Amino acid sequence: MAKLIVDGKEIEARDGRTLLPVLRGIGVRIPTLCFHEAVSPYGACRLCLVEVTAGKRTLLAASCMYPVAEGLVVKTASERVIRARRMVAELLLARCPGVPRVREIAGELGVQASRFPQRDERCVLCGLCVRGCAEIAGVHAIDFASRGVYMDLAPPFHRASETCVGCTTCVTLCPTGCLDPLDFRMPPSRHRFSETRPAAGCTLCASESFRSDHGH
Amino acid sequence: MNLEMLDEIMRTYGYEESGVVAMLQDIQRKERYVPEAELRLVAERVGIPASRVYGLATFYRSFSLKPRGEHIINVCLGTACHVRGGARVMDKFTRDIGIQPGETTPDGKVTIEPVRCVGCCGLAPVVVVDEEVHGKMNQKKVSRIVEECRGVHREGVQA
Ligand code: FES
């Protein structure tokens, strides 16, 4: 166990955990987009930033990635933290003005409008679909492609994947709804990453929608 | 690329994940681009998802997934070259050869590609032709390079 100070209060946490779940566990509200307990953290969205003092150094750190350690002093709502989160929210809002979850997070941080040129993307590039596909489904049919402003998520060569099993884990994990769950109920394509082939009814979860839609 | 050649490339790097970038470089050196079949085979033999190799190949600008010409003219448009007229060098190349940056001539002989800094800013403006660096470029030197590429081009046609 390690002792740390969070917003002035001393708490204990198990070594090996990261700050985010510990902080949430004691009731601190922290916005996140790229975090999901089912897959490994990735630190992409930067919404979970907190101020961490370790020894003499103080820095803004993504709490979803930062490991618990003895003697850490954590501030979860300092001015610096709020300012940084607002900036992140503004950038996200500029990229995805139409995504409800992004608007909600921005609203909670008091960001109504973005000063940056607007785009109209659905995807925030959080990579949850990639991690879900790789770590939960064990398929890794999709990954990030290209980089910078051209970056997107795609199967190899931007063509329907030959390895996708149609489990729709990616659809479930996606925080912005850019992978439409209705896609997979409309045969023959289940979602935009998958190739066209008949779905097998799942014998574990007995997914009914698969069966009725596909006539299995 | 035949299978043996590809296998030899992969063997050089022990079929290891850490060697994938080097494998793609070797493939590109031979084929002048990274063909889909080769990329997929590397993924399969190294034992990593094709999506990751594709991500890697699209991350680095130096990899091309499209066939490229026999001669590749890289015109530097990095900061130093930009300041010293890289854009005009690019203009002359595109005018003289008659294709846009990123394109390949229909006969598959020449590709013009912009690059962002090749790491020898002291020589700006810089052009790299088939891995050979040409520094302090001017309009005359552009013409010479175009002629040279065309010269080989004519030989290529006769052969
Ligand atoms: S939740 Fe930590 S960076 Fe996204």
PDB file of C-alpha atoms in Angstrom, chain A:
ATOM      1  CA  MET A   1       0.000   0.000   0.000  1.00  0.00           C
ATOM      2  CA  ALA A   2       1.097   3.548  -0.649  1.00  0.00           C
ATOM      3  CA  LYS A   3       0.056   6.723   1.080  1.00  0.00           C
ATOM      4  CA  LEU A   4      -0.757   9.707  -1.065  1.00  0.00           C
ATOM      5  CA  ILE A   5      -2.328  13.079  -0.567  1.00  0.00           C
ATOM      6  CA  VAL A   6      -5.291  13.906  -2.768  1.00  0.00           C
ATOM      7  CA  ASP A   7      -6.640  17.442  -2.619  1.00  0.00           C
ATOM      8  CA  GLY A   8      -5.210  17.818   0.872  1.00  0.00           C
ATOM      9  CA  LYS A   9      -6.547  14.541   2.252  1.00  0.00           C
ATOM     10  CA  GLU A  10      -4.368  11.551   2.936  1.00  0.00           C
ATOM     11  CA  ILE A  11      -5.488   8.285   1.359  1.00  0.00           C
ATOM     12  CA  GLU A  12      -4.104   4.794   0.893  1.00  0.00           C
ATOM     13  CA  ALA A  13      -3.954   2.949  -2.394  1.00  0.00           C
ATOM     14  CA  ARG A  14      -2.573  -0.330  -3.602  1.00  0.00           C
ATOM     15  CA  ASP A  15       0.687  -0.159  -5.513  1.00  0.00           C
ATOM     16  CA  GLY A  16       0.397  -1.119  -9.141  1.00  0.00           C
ATOM     17  CA  ARG A  17      -2.879   0.701  -9.680  1.00  0.00           C
ATOM     18  CA  THR A  18      -3.124   3.880 -11.664  1.00  0.00           C
ATOM     19  CA  LEU A  19      -4.422   7.125 -10.220  1.00  0.00           C
ATOM     20  CA  LEU A  20      -7.681   7.344 -12.147  1.00  0.00           C
ATOM     21  CA  PRO A  21      -9.540   4.374 -10.616  1.00  0.00           C
ATOM     22  CA  VAL A  22      -8.190   5.281  -7.162  1.00  0.00           C
ATOM     23  CA  LEU A  23      -9.426   8.842  -7.496  1.00  0.00           C
ATOM     24  CA  ARG A  24     -12.780   7.782  -8.835  1.00  0.00           C
ATOM     25  CA  GLY A  25     -12.985   5.279  -6.013  1.00  0.00           C
ATOM     26  CA  ILE A  26     -12.937   8.071  -3.445  1.00  0.00           C
ATOM     27  CA  GLY A  27     -15.571   9.990  -5.337  1.00  0.00           C
ATOM     28  CA  VAL A  28     -13.509  12.441  -7.406  1.00  0.00           C
ATOM     29  CA  ARG A  29     -15.203  13.258 -10.681  1.00  0.00           C
ATOM     30  CA  ILE A  30     -12.811  13.049 -13.596  1.00  0.00           C
ATOM     31  CA  PRO A  31     -13.902  13.234 -17.224  1.00  0.00           C
ATOM     32  CA  THR A  32     -12.499  10.620 -19.619  1.00  0.00           C
ATOM     33  CA  LEU A  33     -13.014   9.556 -23.204  1.00  0.00           C
ATOM     34  CA  CYS A  34     -10.291   7.057 -23.946  1.00  0.00           C
ATOM     35  CA  PHE A  35     -10.475   5.103 -20.715  1.00  0.00           C
ATOM     36  CA  HIS A  36     -12.357   1.860 -20.238  1.00  0.00           C
ATOM     37  CA  GLU A  37     -11.768  -0.554 -17.402  1.00  0.00           C
ATOM     38  CA  ALA A  38     -11.954  -3.532 -19.738  1.00  0.00           C
ATOM     39  CA  VAL A  39      -8.847  -2.607 -21.704  1.00  0.00           C
ATOM     40  CA  SER A  40      -5.415  -1.202 -20.932  1.00  0.00           C
ATOM     41  CA  PRO A  41      -5.140   2.573 -20.518  1.00  0.00           C
ATOM     42  CA  TYR A  42      -3.802   4.568 -23.402  1.00  0.00           C
ATOM     43  CA  GLY A  43      -3.586   8.213 -22.355  1.00  0.00           C
ATOM     44  CA  ALA A  44      -4.898   9.608 -25.618  1.00  0.00           C
ATOM     45  CA  CYS A  45      -7.678  12.010 -24.698  1.00  0.00           C
ATOM     46  CA  ARG A  46      -5.867  13.976 -21.964  1.00  0.00           C
ATOM     47  CA  LEU A  47      -9.144  14.792 -20.244  1.00  0.00           C
ATOM     48  CA  CYS A  48      -8.139  12.984 -17.065  1.00  0.00           C
ATOM     49  CA  LEU A  49      -5.182  15.302 -16.404  1.00  0.00           C
ATOM     50  CA  VAL A  50      -4.343  15.961 -12.750  1.00  0.00           C
ATOM     51  CA  GLU A  51      -1.500  17.816 -11.098  1.00  0.00           C
ATOM     52  CA  VAL A  52       0.968  15.417  -9.540  1.00  0.00           C
ATOM     53  CA  THR A  53       3.856  16.343  -7.266  1.00  0.00           C
ATOM     54  CA  ALA A  54       6.419  13.604  -6.947  1.00  0.00           C
ATOM     55  CA  GLY A  55       9.384  14.709  -4.895  1.00  0.00           C
ATOM     56  CA  LYS A  56      10.341  18.164  -6.153  1.00  0.00           C
ATOM     57  CA  ARG A  57       8.685  17.855  -9.543  1.00  0.00           C
ATOM     58  CA  THR A  58       5.171  18.954 -10.239  1.00  0.00           C
ATOM     59  CA  LEU A  59       3.611  18.094 -13.548  1.00  0.00           C
ATOM     60  CA  LEU A  60       0.326  17.628 -15.307  1.00  0.00           C
ATOM     61  CA  ALA A  61      -0.142  13.917 -15.804  1.00  0.00           C
ATOM     62  CA  ALA A  62      -2.793  11.715 -17.347  1.00  0.00           C
ATOM     63  CA  SER A  63      -4.225  10.025 -14.260  1.00  0.00           C
ATOM     64  CA  CYS A  64      -5.296   6.993 -16.293  1.00  0.00           C
ATOM     65  CA  MET A  65      -1.631   6.181 -16.918  1.00  0.00           C
ATOM     66  CA  TYR A  66       0.080   7.479 -13.789  1.00  0.00           C
ATOM     67  CA  PRO A  67       0.982   4.733 -11.311  1.00  0.00           C
ATOM     68  CA  VAL A  68       0.269   5.075  -7.615  1.00  0.00           C
ATOM     69  CA  ALA A  69       3.406   5.728  -5.554  1.00  0.00           C
ATOM     70  CA  GLU A  70       4.273   6.521  -1.981  1.00  0.00           C
ATOM     71  CA  GLY A  71       4.200  10.200  -1.138  1.00  0.00           C
ATOM     72  CA  LEU A  72       2.506  11.547  -4.273  1.00  0.00           C
ATOM     73  CA  VAL A  73       0.630  14.786  -3.840  1.00  0.00           C
ATOM     74  CA  VAL A  74      -2.280  14.980  -6.270  1.00  0.00           C
ATOM     75  CA  LYS A  75      -4.479  17.936  -7.097  1.00  0.00           C
ATOM     76  CA  THR A  76      -7.546  17.025  -9.088  1.00  0.00           C
ATOM     77  CA  ALA A  77      -9.171  20.402  -9.508  1.00  0.00           C
ATOM     78  CA  SER A  78      -6.479  23.059  -9.273  1.00  0.00           C
ATOM     79  CA  GLU A  79      -6.702  26.032 -11.563  1.00  0.00           C
ATOM     80  CA  ARG A  80      -3.966  24.593 -13.717  1.00  0.00           C
ATOM     81  CA  VAL A  81      -5.840  21.306 -14.062  1.00  0.00           C
ATOM     82  CA  ILE A  82      -9.124  22.956 -14.936  1.00  0.00           C
ATOM     83  CA  ARG A  83      -7.462  25.226 -17.455  1.00  0.00           C
ATOM     84  CA  ALA A  84      -5.742  22.293 -19.157  1.00  0.00           C
ATOM     85  CA  ARG A  85      -8.925  20.223 -19.277  1.00  0.00           C
ATOM     86  CA  ARG A  86     -10.850  23.156 -20.719  1.00  0.00           C
ATOM     87  CA  MET A  87      -8.294  23.492 -23.479  1.00  0.00           C
ATOM     88  CA  VAL A  88      -8.582  19.789 -24.260  1.00  0.00           C
ATOM     89  CA  ALA A  89     -12.352  20.095 -24.286  1.00  0.00           C
ATOM     90  CA  GLU A  90     -12.165  23.050 -26.633  1.00  0.00           C
ATOM     91  CA  LEU A  91      -9.990  21.144 -29.056  1.00  0.00           C
ATOM     92  CA  LEU A  92     -12.278  18.126 -28.917  1.00  0.00           C
ATOM     93  CA  LEU A  93     -15.281  20.350 -29.463  1.00  0.00           C
ATOM     94  CA  ALA A  94     -13.653  21.872 -32.531  1.00  0.00           C
ATOM     95  CA  ARG A  95     -13.038  18.418 -33.972  1.00  0.00           C
ATOM     96  CA  CYS A  96     -16.356  16.811 -33.018  1.00  0.00           C
ATOM     97  CA  PRO A  97     -18.972  19.515 -32.480  1.00  0.00           C
ATOM     98  CA  GLY A  98     -21.759  17.045 -33.194  1.00  0.00           C
ATOM     99  CA  VAL A  99     -20.850  14.323 -30.728  1.00  0.00           C
ATOM    100  CA  PRO A 100     -23.138  14.407 -27.673  1.00  0.00           C
ATOM    101  CA  ARG A 101     -20.593  12.922 -25.288  1.00  0.00           C
ATOM    102  CA  VAL A 102     -17.996  15.528 -26.265  1.00  0.00           C
ATOM    103  CA  ARG A 103     -20.541  18.321 -25.857  1.00  0.00           C
ATOM    104  CA  GLU A 104     -21.535  16.973 -22.478  1.00  0.00           C
ATOM    105  CA  ILE A 105     -17.948  16.807 -21.224  1.00  0.00           C
ATOM    106  CA  ALA A 106     -17.229  20.283 -22.568  1.00  0.00           C
ATOM    107  CA  GLY A 107     -20.399  21.605 -20.940  1.00  0.00           C
ATOM    108  CA  GLU A 108     -19.438  20.172 -17.575  1.00  0.00           C
ATOM    109  CA  LEU A 109     -16.123  21.978 -17.846  1.00  0.00           C
ATOM    110  CA  GLY A 110     -17.895  25.187 -18.722  1.00  0.00           C
ATOM    111  CA  VAL A 111     -16.813  25.205 -22.348  1.00  0.00           C
ATOM    112  CA  GLN A 112     -19.686  26.256 -24.601  1.00  0.00           C
ATOM    113  CA  ALA A 113     -17.864  27.124 -27.793  1.00  0.00           C
ATOM    114  CA  SER A 114     -14.493  26.510 -29.356  1.00  0.00           C
ATOM    115  CA  ARG A 115     -12.164  29.182 -30.660  1.00  0.00           C
ATOM    116  CA  PHE A 116     -10.602  26.754 -33.115  1.00  0.00           C
ATOM    117  CA  PRO A 117     -11.657  26.083 -36.692  1.00  0.00           C
ATOM    118  CA  GLN A 118     -14.423  23.517 -36.678  1.00  0.00           C
ATOM    119  CA  ARG A 119     -14.390  20.144 -38.312  1.00  0.00           C
ATOM    120  CA  ASP A 120     -17.189  17.671 -38.299  1.00  0.00           C
ATOM    121  CA  GLU A 121     -15.674  14.398 -37.176  1.00  0.00           C
ATOM    122  CA  ARG A 122     -17.352  11.688 -35.179  1.00  0.00           C
ATOM    123  CA  CYS A 123     -14.173   9.908 -34.143  1.00  0.00           C
ATOM    124  CA  VAL A 124     -11.953  11.356 -31.408  1.00  0.00           C
ATOM    125  CA  LEU A 125      -9.158   8.836 -32.091  1.00  0.00           C
ATOM    126  CA  CYS A 126      -9.343   7.483 -28.552  1.00  0.00           C
ATOM    127  CA  GLY A 127      -8.324   4.045 -29.784  1.00  0.00           C
ATOM    128  CA  LEU A 128     -10.806   2.142 -27.616  1.00  0.00           C
ATOM    129  CA  CYS A 129     -11.986   0.166 -30.647  1.00  0.00           C
ATOM    130  CA  VAL A 130      -8.405  -0.855 -31.422  1.00  0.00           C
ATOM    131  CA  ARG A 131      -7.719  -1.982 -27.883  1.00  0.00           C
ATOM    132  CA  GLY A 132     -11.065  -3.751 -27.604  1.00  0.00           C
ATOM    133  CA  CYS A 133     -10.496  -5.592 -30.858  1.00  0.00           C
ATOM    134  CA  ALA A 134      -6.961  -6.563 -29.855  1.00  0.00           C
ATOM    135  CA  GLU A 135      -7.333  -7.234 -26.150  1.00  0.00           C
ATOM    136  CA  ILE A 136     -10.901  -8.449 -25.750  1.00  0.00           C
ATOM    137  CA  ALA A 137     -11.671 -10.058 -29.078  1.00  0.00           C
ATOM    138  CA  GLY A 138      -8.033 -10.989 -29.643  1.00  0.00           C
ATOM    139  CA  VAL A 139      -8.345 -10.123 -33.306  1.00  0.00           C
ATOM    140  CA  HIS A 140      -6.715  -6.734 -33.839  1.00  0.00           C
ATOM    141  CA  ALA A 141      -8.498  -6.270 -37.126  1.00  0.00           C
ATOM    142  CA  ILE A 142      -8.176  -2.489 -36.987  1.00  0.00           C
ATOM    143  CA  ASP A 143      -5.518  -0.020 -35.975  1.00  0.00           C
ATOM    144  CA  PHE A 144      -4.541   3.593 -36.401  1.00  0.00           C
ATOM    145  CA  ALA A 145      -3.476   4.422 -39.929  1.00  0.00           C
ATOM    146  CA  SER A 146      -1.469   7.440 -41.126  1.00  0.00           C
ATOM    147  CA  ARG A 147      -0.694  10.180 -38.685  1.00  0.00           C
ATOM    148  CA  GLY A 148      -1.290  13.751 -37.662  1.00  0.00           C
ATOM    149  CA  VAL A 149      -4.338  15.331 -39.238  1.00  0.00           C
ATOM    150  CA  TYR A 150      -4.673  12.384 -41.607  1.00  0.00           C
ATOM    151  CA  MET A 151      -4.863   9.776 -38.873  1.00  0.00           C
ATOM    152  CA  ASP A 152      -7.869   7.511 -38.811  1.00  0.00           C
ATOM    153  CA  LEU A 153      -8.855   4.001 -37.819  1.00  0.00           C
ATOM    154  CA  ALA A 154      -8.948   1.317 -40.406  1.00  0.00           C
ATOM    155  CA  PRO A 155      -8.437  -2.308 -41.311  1.00  0.00           C
ATOM    156  CA  PRO A 156      -5.368  -2.968 -43.487  1.00  0.00           C
ATOM    157  CA  PHE A 157      -5.461  -1.004 -46.748  1.00  0.00           C
ATOM    158  CA  HIS A 158      -8.696   0.651 -45.732  1.00  0.00           C
ATOM    159  CA  ARG A 159     -10.652  -2.286 -47.032  1.00  0.00           C
ATOM    160  CA  ALA A 160     -13.111  -4.532 -45.265  1.00  0.00           C
ATOM    161  CA  SER A 161     -11.216  -6.710 -42.856  1.00  0.00           C
ATOM    162  CA  GLU A 162     -10.664 -10.372 -43.507  1.00  0.00           C
ATOM    163  CA  THR A 163     -10.063 -11.110 -39.855  1.00  0.00           C
ATOM    164  CA  CYS A 164     -12.949  -9.226 -38.232  1.00  0.00           C
ATOM    165  CA  VAL A 165     -15.270 -11.727 -36.591  1.00  0.00           C
ATOM    166  CA  GLY A 166     -18.153  -9.298 -36.329  1.00  0.00           C
ATOM    167  CA  CYS A 167     -18.203  -9.297 -32.519  1.00  0.00           C
ATOM    168  CA  THR A 168     -18.930  -5.548 -32.430  1.00  0.00           C
ATOM    169  CA  THR A 169     -16.750  -5.053 -29.363  1.00  0.00           C
ATOM    170  CA  CYS A 170     -15.527  -1.888 -31.075  1.00  0.00           C
ATOM    171  CA  VAL A 171     -19.072  -0.625 -31.450  1.00  0.00           C
ATOM    172  CA  THR A 172     -19.735  -1.249 -27.768  1.00  0.00           C
ATOM    173  CA  LEU A 173     -16.610   0.541 -26.594  1.00  0.00           C
ATOM    174  CA  CYS A 174     -16.798   3.541 -28.919  1.00  0.00           C
ATOM    175  CA  PRO A 175     -17.582   6.597 -26.770  1.00  0.00           C
ATOM    176  CA  THR A 176     -18.772   8.795 -29.607  1.00  0.00           C
ATOM    177  CA  GLY A 177     -21.022   6.475 -31.543  1.00  0.00           C
ATOM    178  CA  CYS A 178     -19.016   6.835 -34.717  1.00  0.00           C
ATOM    179  CA  LEU A 179     -19.357   3.089 -35.171  1.00  0.00           C
ATOM    180  CA  ASP A 180     -23.051   2.795 -35.719  1.00  0.00           C
ATOM    181  CA  PRO A 181     -24.529  -0.179 -33.857  1.00  0.00           C
ATOM    182  CA  LEU A 182     -27.308  -0.326 -36.412  1.00  0.00           C
ATOM    183  CA  ASP A 183     -24.813  -1.092 -39.153  1.00  0.00           C
ATOM    184  CA  PHE A 184     -24.319  -4.597 -37.918  1.00  0.00           C
ATOM    185  CA  ARG A 185     -28.029  -5.301 -37.828  1.00  0.00           C
ATOM    186  CA  MET A 186     -28.323  -4.548 -41.493  1.00  0.00           C
ATOM    187  CA  PRO A 187     -26.973  -7.460 -43.408  1.00  0.00           C
ATOM    188  CA  PRO A 188     -24.742  -7.994 -45.182  1.00  0.00           C
ATOM    189  CA  SER A 189     -22.372  -5.603 -43.420  1.00  0.00           C
ATOM    190  CA  ARG A 190     -22.177  -5.563 -39.672  1.00  0.00           C
ATOM    191  CA  HIS A 191     -20.068  -2.495 -39.244  1.00  0.00           C
ATOM    192  CA  ARG A 192     -17.809  -0.521 -41.452  1.00  0.00           C
ATOM    193  CA  PHE A 193     -14.672  -2.483 -40.597  1.00  0.00           C
ATOM    194  CA  SER A 194     -16.024  -5.889 -41.380  1.00  0.00           C
ATOM    195  CA  GLU A 195     -16.060  -7.743 -44.639  1.00  0.00           C
ATOM    196  CA  THR A 196     -19.228  -9.064 -46.104  1.00  0.00           C
ATOM    197  CA  ARG A 197     -19.936 -12.533 -44.960  1.00  0.00           C
ATOM    198  CA  PRO A 198     -22.800 -14.133 -43.048  1.00  0.00           C
ATOM    199  CA  ALA A 199     -22.647 -13.759 -39.280  1.00  0.00           C
ATOM    200  CA  ALA A 200     -22.628 -16.841 -37.143  1.00  0.00           C
ATOM    201  CA  GLY A 201     -25.064 -16.718 -34.273  1.00  0.00           C
ATOM    202  CA  CYS A 202     -23.163 -16.529 -31.009  1.00  0.00           C
ATOM    203  CA  THR A 203     -23.622 -19.636 -28.903  1.00  0.00           C
ATOM    204  CA  LEU A 204     -22.275 -17.982 -25.775  1.00  0.00           C
ATOM    205  CA  CYS A 205     -24.316 -14.859 -25.620  1.00  0.00           C
ATOM    206  CA  ALA A 206     -27.003 -16.191 -27.960  1.00  0.00           C
ATOM    207  CA  SER A 207     -27.215 -12.796 -29.548  1.00  0.00           C
ATOM    208  CA  GLU A 208     -30.768 -12.702 -30.875  1.00  0.00           C
ATOM    209  CA  SER A 209     -30.392  -9.765 -33.169  1.00  0.00           C
ATOM    210  CA  PHE A 210     -27.788 -11.658 -35.112  1.00  0.00           C
ATOM    211  CA  ARG A 211     -30.009 -14.652 -35.480  1.00  0.00           C
ATOM    212  CA  SER A 212     -33.194 -12.920 -36.516  1.00  0.00           C
ATOM    213  CA  ASP A 213     -31.461 -10.519 -38.858  1.00  0.00           C
ATOM    214  CA  HIS A 214     -29.363 -13.124 -40.523  1.00  0.00           C
ATOM    215  CA  GLY A 215     -31.843 -15.950 -40.500  1.00  0.00           C
ATOM    216  CA  HIS A 216     -29.725 -18.321 -38.410  1.00  0.00           C
TER     217      HIS A 216
END
